[in-house]
């Protein structure tokens, strides 16, 4: 029985699974981390093209089942000395939110993410991005749209800026909810995020930059001179100095404008 609380909605359609792997642009030199391999449908295709697949599964029952299946395939395989499928799969029983990604060699993430941890996983990966090259994630369509949105659109917000600051997201394709078993409530989308070597903009104080972004969007209906009052009593003047009209709202600001504002707030002490 699939465990709903672990976000277990499985994909079986080979054409969809192959499109995900294609979107991830995996070559035989790549180490891939898969979060939540579940029944291993995606894992096996990934292992067929990657150098190595590290698959992290939290559910002991699914982990054990997949482990046994892989061991069985291994025992009937003639090429035991080659680092190819199925010998290139490292299955780990654990929580993907706690995995030490920063200790890995350069890697790409490919995952059909359990819904209940979509944003925590993205933030965990960003936080530990030292060797992360890209993420190809199957997530709720609505969250994918928020991630790729540009200024002056309804869904543009903290998540769009947080991801676009560190990488270049692209919405690849939609997966209708009917493709999953069990069928979830909403459609999904596959999103590919190339991680930049350096953030999109350079700011003097990253913590302050994100505090300003969060504060501005916490009251997104308000003008910036009102919503950013908790940041500085002189915010109106600083906005003008940054070339940003104080009557504008958070959703109209580009990342570059938030960066400029953040540096001027920092300078103003
Ligand atoms: N990859 C499979 C597929 O596409 O059919 C399964 C995807 S299913 C949406 C999510 C998987 O993540 C499940 O196998 C679930 O048990 C596992 N999972 C849930 N929480 C997890 C966590 N914190 N760490 C690792 N795996 C987790």
PDB file of C-alpha atoms and ligand atoms in Angstrom:
ATOM      1  CA  UNK A   1       0.000   0.000   0.000  1.00  0.00           C
ATOM      2  CA  UNK A   2       1.512   3.397  -0.977  1.00  0.00           C
ATOM      3  CA  UNK A   3       2.070   5.691   2.002  1.00  0.00           C
ATOM      4  CA  UNK A   4       0.333   8.986   1.352  1.00  0.00           C
ATOM      5  CA  UNK A   5       2.201  10.760   4.162  1.00  0.00           C
ATOM      6  CA  UNK A   6       5.496  10.016   2.356  1.00  0.00           C
ATOM      7  CA  UNK A   7       4.226  11.502  -0.902  1.00  0.00           C
ATOM      8  CA  UNK A   8       4.231   8.138  -2.664  1.00  0.00           C
ATOM      9  CA  UNK A   9       2.817   8.758  -6.152  1.00  0.00           C
ATOM     10  CA  UNK A  10       4.628   6.494  -8.555  1.00  0.00           C
ATOM     11  CA  UNK A  11       5.418   6.884 -12.239  1.00  0.00           C
ATOM     12  CA  UNK A  12       5.422   3.855 -14.527  1.00  0.00           C
ATOM     13  CA  UNK A  13       4.977   5.230 -18.064  1.00  0.00           C
ATOM     14  CA  UNK A  14       8.345   4.566 -19.784  1.00  0.00           C
ATOM     15  CA  UNK A  15       7.910   7.444 -22.242  1.00  0.00           C
ATOM     16  CA  UNK A  16       7.452   9.958 -19.391  1.00  0.00           C
ATOM     17  CA  UNK A  17      10.389   8.497 -17.452  1.00  0.00           C
ATOM     18  CA  UNK A  18      12.620   8.724 -20.539  1.00  0.00           C
ATOM     19  CA  UNK A  19      11.549  12.342 -21.130  1.00  0.00           C
ATOM     20  CA  UNK A  20      12.569  13.174 -17.538  1.00  0.00           C
ATOM     21  CA  UNK A  21      16.005  11.627 -18.046  1.00  0.00           C
ATOM     22  CA  UNK A  22      16.351  13.473 -21.359  1.00  0.00           C
ATOM     23  CA  UNK A  23      15.431  16.777 -19.671  1.00  0.00           C
ATOM     24  CA  UNK A  24      18.169  16.109 -17.089  1.00  0.00           C
ATOM     25  CA  UNK A  25      20.815  15.864 -19.830  1.00  0.00           C
ATOM     26  CA  UNK A  26      22.690  12.974 -18.197  1.00  0.00           C
ATOM     27  CA  UNK A  27      25.861  11.574 -19.738  1.00  0.00           C
ATOM     28  CA  UNK A  28      27.976   8.545 -18.798  1.00  0.00           C
ATOM     29  CA  UNK A  29      30.317  10.884 -16.877  1.00  0.00           C
ATOM     30  CA  UNK A  30      27.607  12.060 -14.492  1.00  0.00           C
ATOM     31  CA  UNK A  31      26.956  11.115 -10.899  1.00  0.00           C
ATOM     32  CA  UNK A  32      23.237  11.402 -10.263  1.00  0.00           C
ATOM     33  CA  UNK A  33      21.455  11.667  -6.939  1.00  0.00           C
ATOM     34  CA  UNK A  34      17.891  10.438  -7.008  1.00  0.00           C
ATOM     35  CA  UNK A  35      15.671  11.449  -4.122  1.00  0.00           C
ATOM     36  CA  UNK A  36      12.995   8.874  -3.353  1.00  0.00           C
ATOM     37  CA  UNK A  37      13.560   6.042  -5.867  1.00  0.00           C
ATOM     38  CA  UNK A  38      10.410   4.282  -4.655  1.00  0.00           C
ATOM     39  CA  UNK A  39       9.892   1.228  -6.863  1.00  0.00           C
ATOM     40  CA  UNK A  40      12.976   2.115  -8.917  1.00  0.00           C
ATOM     41  CA  UNK A  41      11.362   2.841 -12.289  1.00  0.00           C
ATOM     42  CA  UNK A  42      13.327   6.077 -12.811  1.00  0.00           C
ATOM     43  CA  UNK A  43      16.423   4.720 -11.016  1.00  0.00           C
ATOM     44  CA  UNK A  44      16.930   1.940 -13.543  1.00  0.00           C
ATOM     45  CA  UNK A  45      16.719   4.264 -16.557  1.00  0.00           C
ATOM     46  CA  UNK A  46      19.102   6.721 -14.883  1.00  0.00           C
ATOM     47  CA  UNK A  47      21.577   3.941 -14.105  1.00  0.00           C
ATOM     48  CA  UNK A  48      21.488   2.959 -17.758  1.00  0.00           C
ATOM     49  CA  UNK A  49      22.919   6.331 -18.814  1.00  0.00           C
ATOM     50  CA  UNK A  50      24.842   7.723 -15.806  1.00  0.00           C
ATOM     51  CA  UNK A  51      28.218   6.832 -14.350  1.00  0.00           C
ATOM     52  CA  UNK A  52      26.683   6.343 -10.933  1.00  0.00           C
ATOM     53  CA  UNK A  53      23.291   6.733  -9.254  1.00  0.00           C
ATOM     54  CA  UNK A  54      22.993   7.407  -5.544  1.00  0.00           C
ATOM     55  CA  UNK A  55      19.368   6.779  -4.644  1.00  0.00           C
ATOM     56  CA  UNK A  56      18.102   7.874  -1.205  1.00  0.00           C
ATOM     57  CA  UNK A  57      14.866   6.302   0.030  1.00  0.00           C
ATOM     58  CA  UNK A  58      13.288   6.972   3.417  1.00  0.00           C
ATOM     59  CA  UNK A  59      10.726   4.175   3.419  1.00  0.00           C
ATOM     60  CA  UNK A  60      12.400   1.019   4.776  1.00  0.00           C
ATOM     61  CA  UNK A  61       9.857  -1.250   3.095  1.00  0.00           C
ATOM     62  CA  UNK A  62      10.471   0.257  -0.373  1.00  0.00           C
ATOM     63  CA  UNK A  63      14.218   0.426   0.231  1.00  0.00           C
ATOM     64  CA  UNK A  64      14.361  -3.284   1.137  1.00  0.00           C
ATOM     65  CA  UNK A  65      12.210  -4.280  -1.836  1.00  0.00           C
ATOM     66  CA  UNK A  66      14.343  -2.331  -4.312  1.00  0.00           C
ATOM     67  CA  UNK A  67      17.590  -3.498  -2.696  1.00  0.00           C
ATOM     68  CA  UNK A  68      16.519  -7.146  -3.085  1.00  0.00           C
ATOM     69  CA  UNK A  69      15.491  -6.558  -6.690  1.00  0.00           C
ATOM     70  CA  UNK A  70      18.816  -4.919  -7.571  1.00  0.00           C
ATOM     71  CA  UNK A  71      20.793  -7.689  -5.832  1.00  0.00           C
ATOM     72  CA  UNK A  72      18.839 -10.262  -7.821  1.00  0.00           C
ATOM     73  CA  UNK A  73      19.594  -8.536 -11.127  1.00  0.00           C
ATOM     74  CA  UNK A  74      23.252  -8.265 -10.079  1.00  0.00           C
ATOM     75  CA  UNK A  75      23.519 -11.985  -9.301  1.00  0.00           C
ATOM     76  CA  UNK A  76      22.246 -12.912 -12.739  1.00  0.00           C
ATOM     77  CA  UNK A  77      24.504 -10.434 -14.535  1.00  0.00           C
ATOM     78  CA  UNK A  78      27.604 -11.646 -16.365  1.00  0.00           C
ATOM     79  CA  UNK A  79      29.600  -8.366 -16.313  1.00  0.00           C
ATOM     80  CA  UNK A  80      30.213  -8.122 -12.562  1.00  0.00           C
ATOM     81  CA  UNK A  81      33.468  -6.195 -13.016  1.00  0.00           C
ATOM     82  CA  UNK A  82      31.956  -3.280 -14.970  1.00  0.00           C
ATOM     83  CA  UNK A  83      30.679  -0.078 -13.328  1.00  0.00           C
ATOM     84  CA  UNK A  84      27.432  -0.263 -15.306  1.00  0.00           C
ATOM     85  CA  UNK A  85      23.796  -0.911 -14.479  1.00  0.00           C
ATOM     86  CA  UNK A  86      22.949  -2.455 -12.060  1.00  0.00           C
ATOM     87  CA  UNK A  87      26.363  -2.237 -10.359  1.00  0.00           C
ATOM     88  CA  UNK A  88      26.437   1.558 -10.491  1.00  0.00           C
ATOM     89  CA  UNK A  89      23.427   1.988  -8.199  1.00  0.00           C
ATOM     90  CA  UNK A  90      24.167   2.901  -4.588  1.00  0.00           C
ATOM     91  CA  UNK A  91      20.943   2.577  -2.651  1.00  0.00           C
ATOM     92  CA  UNK A  92      20.794   4.445   0.642  1.00  0.00           C
ATOM     93  CA  UNK A  93      18.177   4.136   3.357  1.00  0.00           C
ATOM     94  CA  UNK A  94      17.781   7.626   4.799  1.00  0.00           C
ATOM     95  CA  UNK A  95      16.199  11.057   4.788  1.00  0.00           C
ATOM     96  CA  UNK A  96      17.071  13.140   1.715  1.00  0.00           C
ATOM     97  CA  UNK A  97      16.607  16.280   3.821  1.00  0.00           C
ATOM     98  CA  UNK A  98      19.592  15.282   5.956  1.00  0.00           C
ATOM     99  CA  UNK A  99      21.967  13.867   3.337  1.00  0.00           C
ATOM    100  CA  UNK A 100      25.432  15.559   3.239  1.00  0.00           C
ATOM    101  CA  UNK A 101      25.331  16.596  -0.458  1.00  0.00           C
ATOM    102  CA  UNK A 102      28.308  18.919   0.019  1.00  0.00           C
ATOM    103  CA  UNK A 103      30.549  15.860   0.485  1.00  0.00           C
ATOM    104  CA  UNK A 104      29.802  14.444  -2.980  1.00  0.00           C
ATOM    105  CA  UNK A 105      31.842  14.806  -6.155  1.00  0.00           C
ATOM    106  CA  UNK A 106      30.102  17.018  -8.784  1.00  0.00           C
ATOM    107  CA  UNK A 107      26.577  15.659  -9.233  1.00  0.00           C
ATOM    108  CA  UNK A 108      23.154  16.234 -10.760  1.00  0.00           C
ATOM    109  CA  UNK A 109      19.861  15.646  -8.976  1.00  0.00           C
ATOM    110  CA  UNK A 110      16.970  13.939 -10.717  1.00  0.00           C
ATOM    111  CA  UNK A 111      13.866  13.290  -8.647  1.00  0.00           C
ATOM    112  CA  UNK A 112      10.143  12.835  -8.590  1.00  0.00           C
ATOM    113  CA  UNK A 113       9.940  14.719  -5.308  1.00  0.00           C
ATOM    114  CA  UNK A 114       7.532  13.745  -2.534  1.00  0.00           C
ATOM    115  CA  UNK A 115       5.034  16.642  -2.419  1.00  0.00           C
ATOM    116  CA  UNK A 116       5.282  17.250   1.313  1.00  0.00           C
ATOM    117  CA  UNK A 117       8.953  18.278   1.125  1.00  0.00           C
ATOM    118  CA  UNK A 118       9.168  20.091  -2.237  1.00  0.00           C
ATOM    119  CA  UNK A 119      10.437  23.453  -0.993  1.00  0.00           C
ATOM    120  CA  UNK A 120      12.529  22.131   1.943  1.00  0.00           C
ATOM    121  CA  UNK A 121      14.353  19.803  -0.506  1.00  0.00           C
ATOM    122  CA  UNK A 122      14.996  22.621  -2.990  1.00  0.00           C
ATOM    123  CA  UNK A 123      16.342  24.857  -0.205  1.00  0.00           C
ATOM    124  CA  UNK A 124      18.454  22.035   1.253  1.00  0.00           C
ATOM    125  CA  UNK A 125      20.006  21.399  -2.173  1.00  0.00           C
ATOM    126  CA  UNK A 126      20.652  25.108  -2.718  1.00  0.00           C
ATOM    127  CA  UNK A 127      22.215  25.379   0.731  1.00  0.00           C
ATOM    128  CA  UNK A 128      24.599  22.461   0.018  1.00  0.00           C
ATOM    129  CA  UNK A 129      25.120  23.337  -3.678  1.00  0.00           C
ATOM    130  CA  UNK A 130      28.947  23.337  -3.643  1.00  0.00           C
ATOM    131  CA  UNK A 131      29.152  20.481  -6.185  1.00  0.00           C
ATOM    132  CA  UNK A 132      25.590  20.555  -7.495  1.00  0.00           C
ATOM    133  CA  UNK A 133      25.402  21.067 -11.268  1.00  0.00           C
ATOM    134  CA  UNK A 134      21.682  20.835 -11.936  1.00  0.00           C
ATOM    135  CA  UNK A 135      18.363  19.655 -10.563  1.00  0.00           C
ATOM    136  CA  UNK A 136      15.643  18.064 -12.665  1.00  0.00           C
ATOM    137  CA  UNK A 137      12.601  17.830 -10.468  1.00  0.00           C
ATOM    138  CA  UNK A 138       9.067  16.564 -10.919  1.00  0.00           C
ATOM    139  CA  UNK A 139       6.999  18.805  -8.660  1.00  0.00           C
ATOM    140  CA  UNK A 140       3.485  20.243  -8.410  1.00  0.00           C
ATOM    141  CA  UNK A 141       2.743  22.298 -11.524  1.00  0.00           C
ATOM    142  CA  UNK A 142       1.814  25.337  -9.461  1.00  0.00           C
ATOM    143  CA  UNK A 143       5.162  25.331  -7.592  1.00  0.00           C
ATOM    144  CA  UNK A 144       7.059  24.883 -10.881  1.00  0.00           C
ATOM    145  CA  UNK A 145       5.268  27.923 -12.294  1.00  0.00           C
ATOM    146  CA  UNK A 146       6.156  29.989  -9.223  1.00  0.00           C
ATOM    147  CA  UNK A 147       9.829  29.053  -9.653  1.00  0.00           C
ATOM    148  CA  UNK A 148      10.121  30.174 -13.297  1.00  0.00           C
ATOM    149  CA  UNK A 149       7.997  33.333 -13.058  1.00  0.00           C
ATOM    150  CA  UNK A 150       9.431  36.737 -14.037  1.00  0.00           C
ATOM    151  CA  UNK A 151       8.569  40.142 -12.447  1.00  0.00           C
ATOM    152  CA  UNK A 152       5.079  41.578 -12.970  1.00  0.00           C
ATOM    153  CA  UNK A 153       3.348  38.227 -12.862  1.00  0.00           C
ATOM    154  CA  UNK A 154       0.994  36.943 -10.198  1.00  0.00           C
ATOM    155  CA  UNK A 155       3.107  34.007  -8.997  1.00  0.00           C
ATOM    156  CA  UNK A 156       6.466  35.823  -8.948  1.00  0.00           C
ATOM    157  CA  UNK A 157       7.741  35.836  -5.376  1.00  0.00           C
ATOM    158  CA  UNK A 158      10.303  34.704  -2.814  1.00  0.00           C
ATOM    159  CA  UNK A 159      10.610  31.206  -4.306  1.00  0.00           C
ATOM    160  CA  UNK A 160      11.166  32.574  -7.849  1.00  0.00           C
ATOM    161  CA  UNK A 161      13.906  34.896  -6.608  1.00  0.00           C
ATOM    162  CA  UNK A 162      15.529  32.326  -4.301  1.00  0.00           C
ATOM    163  CA  UNK A 163      15.866  29.819  -7.150  1.00  0.00           C
ATOM    164  CA  UNK A 164      16.696  32.335  -9.915  1.00  0.00           C
ATOM    165  CA  UNK A 165      19.410  33.853  -7.744  1.00  0.00           C
ATOM    166  CA  UNK A 166      21.326  30.549  -7.731  1.00  0.00           C
ATOM    167  CA  UNK A 167      20.270  28.974 -11.013  1.00  0.00           C
ATOM    168  CA  UNK A 168      18.478  29.118 -14.341  1.00  0.00           C
ATOM    169  CA  UNK A 169      15.145  27.318 -14.109  1.00  0.00           C
ATOM    170  CA  UNK A 170      13.259  26.026 -17.114  1.00  0.00           C
ATOM    171  CA  UNK A 171       9.835  24.385 -17.129  1.00  0.00           C
ATOM    172  CA  UNK A 172      10.274  21.376 -19.410  1.00  0.00           C
ATOM    173  CA  UNK A 173       6.846  19.715 -19.595  1.00  0.00           C
ATOM    174  CA  UNK A 174       3.644  18.977 -17.706  1.00  0.00           C
ATOM    175  CA  UNK A 175       2.755  15.520 -16.388  1.00  0.00           C
ATOM    176  CA  UNK A 176      -1.005  15.110 -15.956  1.00  0.00           C
ATOM    177  CA  UNK A 177      -1.998  13.759 -12.550  1.00  0.00           C
ATOM    178  CA  UNK A 178      -3.489  10.656 -14.216  1.00  0.00           C
ATOM    179  CA  UNK A 179       0.032   9.420 -15.055  1.00  0.00           C
ATOM    180  CA  UNK A 180       0.782   8.764 -11.349  1.00  0.00           C
ATOM    181  CA  UNK A 181      -0.329   5.835  -9.183  1.00  0.00           C
ATOM    182  CA  UNK A 182      -2.076   6.547  -6.918  1.00  0.00           C
ATOM    183  CA  UNK A 183      -3.479   9.592  -8.752  1.00  0.00           C
ATOM    184  CA  UNK A 184      -2.678  12.807  -6.808  1.00  0.00           C
ATOM    185  CA  UNK A 185      -4.949  15.869  -6.590  1.00  0.00           C
ATOM    186  CA  UNK A 186      -2.910  18.096  -8.916  1.00  0.00           C
ATOM    187  CA  UNK A 187      -0.897  17.958 -12.139  1.00  0.00           C
ATOM    188  CA  UNK A 188       2.899  18.009 -12.002  1.00  0.00           C
ATOM    189  CA  UNK A 189       5.626  19.620 -14.053  1.00  0.00           C
ATOM    190  CA  UNK A 190       9.226  18.718 -14.767  1.00  0.00           C
ATOM    191  CA  UNK A 191      11.562  21.584 -14.077  1.00  0.00           C
ATOM    192  CA  UNK A 192      15.267  21.727 -14.907  1.00  0.00           C
ATOM    193  CA  UNK A 193      17.494  24.122 -12.956  1.00  0.00           C
ATOM    194  CA  UNK A 194      21.100  24.714 -14.047  1.00  0.00           C
ATOM    195  CA  UNK A 195      23.073  25.925 -11.036  1.00  0.00           C
ATOM    196  CA  UNK A 196      25.270  28.980 -11.679  1.00  0.00           C
ATOM    197  CA  UNK A 197      28.909  28.893 -10.628  1.00  0.00           C
ATOM    198  CA  UNK A 198      28.330  32.307  -9.079  1.00  0.00           C
ATOM    199  CA  UNK A 199      24.907  33.729  -8.126  1.00  0.00           C
ATOM    200  CA  UNK A 200      23.088  35.747 -10.803  1.00  0.00           C
ATOM    201  CA  UNK A 201      23.836  38.990  -8.954  1.00  0.00           C
ATOM    202  CA  UNK A 202      26.590  39.785  -6.486  1.00  0.00           C
ATOM    203  CA  UNK A 203      25.428  41.426  -3.275  1.00  0.00           C
ATOM    204  CA  UNK A 204      27.421  42.715  -0.336  1.00  0.00           C
ATOM    205  CA  UNK A 205      25.254  40.887   2.200  1.00  0.00           C
ATOM    206  CA  UNK A 206      23.275  37.846   1.035  1.00  0.00           C
ATOM    207  CA  UNK A 207      21.353  37.516   4.312  1.00  0.00           C
ATOM    208  CA  UNK A 208      20.193  41.119   4.069  1.00  0.00           C
ATOM    209  CA  UNK A 209      19.249  40.647   0.394  1.00  0.00           C
ATOM    210  CA  UNK A 210      16.934  37.748   1.240  1.00  0.00           C
ATOM    211  CA  UNK A 211      15.544  39.543   4.311  1.00  0.00           C
ATOM    212  CA  UNK A 212      14.565  42.453   2.066  1.00  0.00           C
ATOM    213  CA  UNK A 213      13.005  40.123  -0.522  1.00  0.00           C
ATOM    214  CA  UNK A 214      10.992  38.274   2.142  1.00  0.00           C
ATOM    215  CA  UNK A 215       9.896  41.483   3.868  1.00  0.00           C
ATOM    216  CA  UNK A 216       8.814  43.064   0.571  1.00  0.00           C
ATOM    217  CA  UNK A 217       6.747  40.043  -0.452  1.00  0.00           C
ATOM    218  CA  UNK A 218       5.244  39.519   3.022  1.00  0.00           C
ATOM    219  CA  UNK A 219       2.929  42.402   2.133  1.00  0.00           C
ATOM    220  CA  UNK A 220       2.995  42.230  -1.631  1.00  0.00           C
ATOM    221  CA  UNK A 221      -0.088  44.418  -2.077  1.00  0.00           C
ATOM    222  CA  UNK A 222       1.615  47.353  -0.320  1.00  0.00           C
ATOM    223  CA  UNK A 223       3.950  49.864  -1.913  1.00  0.00           C
ATOM    224  CA  UNK A 224       7.641  49.231  -1.214  1.00  0.00           C
ATOM    225  CA  UNK A 225       7.973  52.360   0.908  1.00  0.00           C
ATOM    226  CA  UNK A 226       5.374  50.808   3.247  1.00  0.00           C
ATOM    227  CA  UNK A 227       6.241  47.130   3.102  1.00  0.00           C
ATOM    228  CA  UNK A 228       9.963  47.810   3.653  1.00  0.00           C
ATOM    229  CA  UNK A 229       9.563  50.097   6.681  1.00  0.00           C
ATOM    230  CA  UNK A 230      10.791  47.298   9.020  1.00  0.00           C
ATOM    231  CA  UNK A 231      14.079  47.289   7.031  1.00  0.00           C
ATOM    232  CA  UNK A 232      14.946  50.970   7.470  1.00  0.00           C
ATOM    233  CA  UNK A 233      13.265  54.163   8.607  1.00  0.00           C
ATOM    234  CA  UNK A 234      14.883  55.886   5.613  1.00  0.00           C
ATOM    235  CA  UNK A 235      13.595  53.355   3.107  1.00  0.00           C
ATOM    236  CA  UNK A 236      11.839  55.927   0.925  1.00  0.00           C
ATOM    237  CA  UNK A 237      15.067  57.836   0.363  1.00  0.00           C
ATOM    238  CA  UNK A 238      17.067  54.657  -0.204  1.00  0.00           C
ATOM    239  CA  UNK A 239      14.545  53.462  -2.793  1.00  0.00           C
ATOM    240  CA  UNK A 240      14.853  56.777  -4.638  1.00  0.00           C
ATOM    241  CA  UNK A 241      18.662  56.533  -4.518  1.00  0.00           C
ATOM    242  CA  UNK A 242      18.410  53.029  -5.975  1.00  0.00           C
ATOM    243  CA  UNK A 243      16.341  54.403  -8.852  1.00  0.00           C
ATOM    244  CA  UNK A 244      13.228  52.563  -7.674  1.00  0.00           C
ATOM    245  CA  UNK A 245       9.991  54.509  -7.355  1.00  0.00           C
ATOM    246  CA  UNK A 246       8.769  54.067  -3.749  1.00  0.00           C
ATOM    247  CA  UNK A 247       5.179  53.467  -4.935  1.00  0.00           C
ATOM    248  CA  UNK A 248       6.181  50.298  -6.769  1.00  0.00           C
ATOM    249  CA  UNK A 249       5.319  46.883  -5.327  1.00  0.00           C
ATOM    250  CA  UNK A 250       7.587  43.892  -4.636  1.00  0.00           C
ATOM    251  CA  UNK A 251       6.287  41.905  -7.607  1.00  0.00           C
ATOM    252  CA  UNK A 252       7.597  44.549 -10.060  1.00  0.00           C
ATOM    253  CA  UNK A 253      11.235  44.340  -8.925  1.00  0.00           C
ATOM    254  CA  UNK A 254      13.854  42.336 -10.789  1.00  0.00           C
ATOM    255  CA  UNK A 255      16.584  40.445  -8.917  1.00  0.00           C
ATOM    256  CA  UNK A 256      19.055  43.138 -10.051  1.00  0.00           C
ATOM    257  CA  UNK A 257      16.881  45.869  -8.506  1.00  0.00           C
ATOM    258  CA  UNK A 258      16.571  43.951  -5.229  1.00  0.00           C
ATOM    259  CA  UNK A 259      20.378  43.581  -5.261  1.00  0.00           C
ATOM    260  CA  UNK A 260      20.909  47.306  -5.819  1.00  0.00           C
ATOM    261  CA  UNK A 261      18.469  48.129  -3.050  1.00  0.00           C
ATOM    262  CA  UNK A 262      20.078  45.648  -0.675  1.00  0.00           C
ATOM    263  CA  UNK A 263      23.559  47.134  -1.221  1.00  0.00           C
ATOM    264  CA  UNK A 264      22.273  50.676  -0.592  1.00  0.00           C
ATOM    265  CA  UNK A 265      20.510  49.561   2.608  1.00  0.00           C
ATOM    266  CA  UNK A 266      23.784  47.963   3.683  1.00  0.00           C
ATOM    267  CA  UNK A 267      25.726  51.176   2.929  1.00  0.00           C
ATOM    268  CA  UNK A 268      23.188  53.253   4.811  1.00  0.00           C
ATOM    269  CA  UNK A 269      24.065  51.100   7.823  1.00  0.00           C
TER     270      UNK A 269
HETATM  271  N1  LIG B   1      10.834   7.886  -7.954  1.00  0.00           N
HETATM  272  C1  LIG B   1       9.627   7.117  -7.799  1.00  0.00           C
HETATM  273  C2  LIG B   1       8.752   7.293  -9.010  1.00  0.00           C
HETATM  274  O1  LIG B   1       8.982   8.267  -9.759  1.00  0.00           O
HETATM  275  O2  LIG B   1       7.846   6.488  -9.207  1.00  0.00           O
HETATM  276  C3  LIG B   1       8.874   7.487  -6.518  1.00  0.00           C
HETATM  277  C4  LIG B   1       8.465   8.935  -6.392  1.00  0.00           C
HETATM  278  S1  LIG B   1       7.387   9.262  -5.033  1.00  0.00           S
HETATM  279  C5  LIG B   1       6.650  10.775  -5.591  1.00  0.00           C
HETATM  280  C6  LIG B   1       8.451   9.895  -3.745  1.00  0.00           C
HETATM  281  C7  LIG B   1       9.378   8.873  -3.088  1.00  0.00           C
HETATM  282  O3  LIG B   1      10.161   9.576  -2.098  1.00  0.00           O
HETATM  283  C8  LIG B   1       8.690   7.737  -2.355  1.00  0.00           C
HETATM  284  O4  LIG B   1       9.336   6.544  -2.655  1.00  0.00           O
HETATM  285  C9  LIG B   1       8.874   8.096  -0.864  1.00  0.00           C
HETATM  286  O5  LIG B   1       8.889   6.978  -0.006  1.00  0.00           O
HETATM  287  C10 LIG B   1      10.210   8.796  -0.903  1.00  0.00           C
HETATM  288  N2  LIG B   1      10.444   9.762   0.207  1.00  0.00           N
HETATM  289  C11 LIG B   1       9.541  10.478   0.925  1.00  0.00           C
HETATM  290  N3  LIG B   1      10.144  11.269   1.805  1.00  0.00           N
HETATM  291  C12 LIG B   1      11.490  11.090   1.648  1.00  0.00           C
HETATM  292  C13 LIG B   1      12.649  11.631   2.262  1.00  0.00           C
HETATM  293  N4  LIG B   1      12.557  12.567   3.236  1.00  0.00           N
HETATM  294  N5  LIG B   1      13.873  11.191   1.869  1.00  0.00           N
HETATM  295  C14 LIG B   1      13.989  10.263   0.876  1.00  0.00           C
HETATM  296  N6  LIG B   1      12.917   9.708   0.245  1.00  0.00           N
HETATM  297  C15 LIG B   1      11.696  10.110   0.617  1.00  0.00           C
END
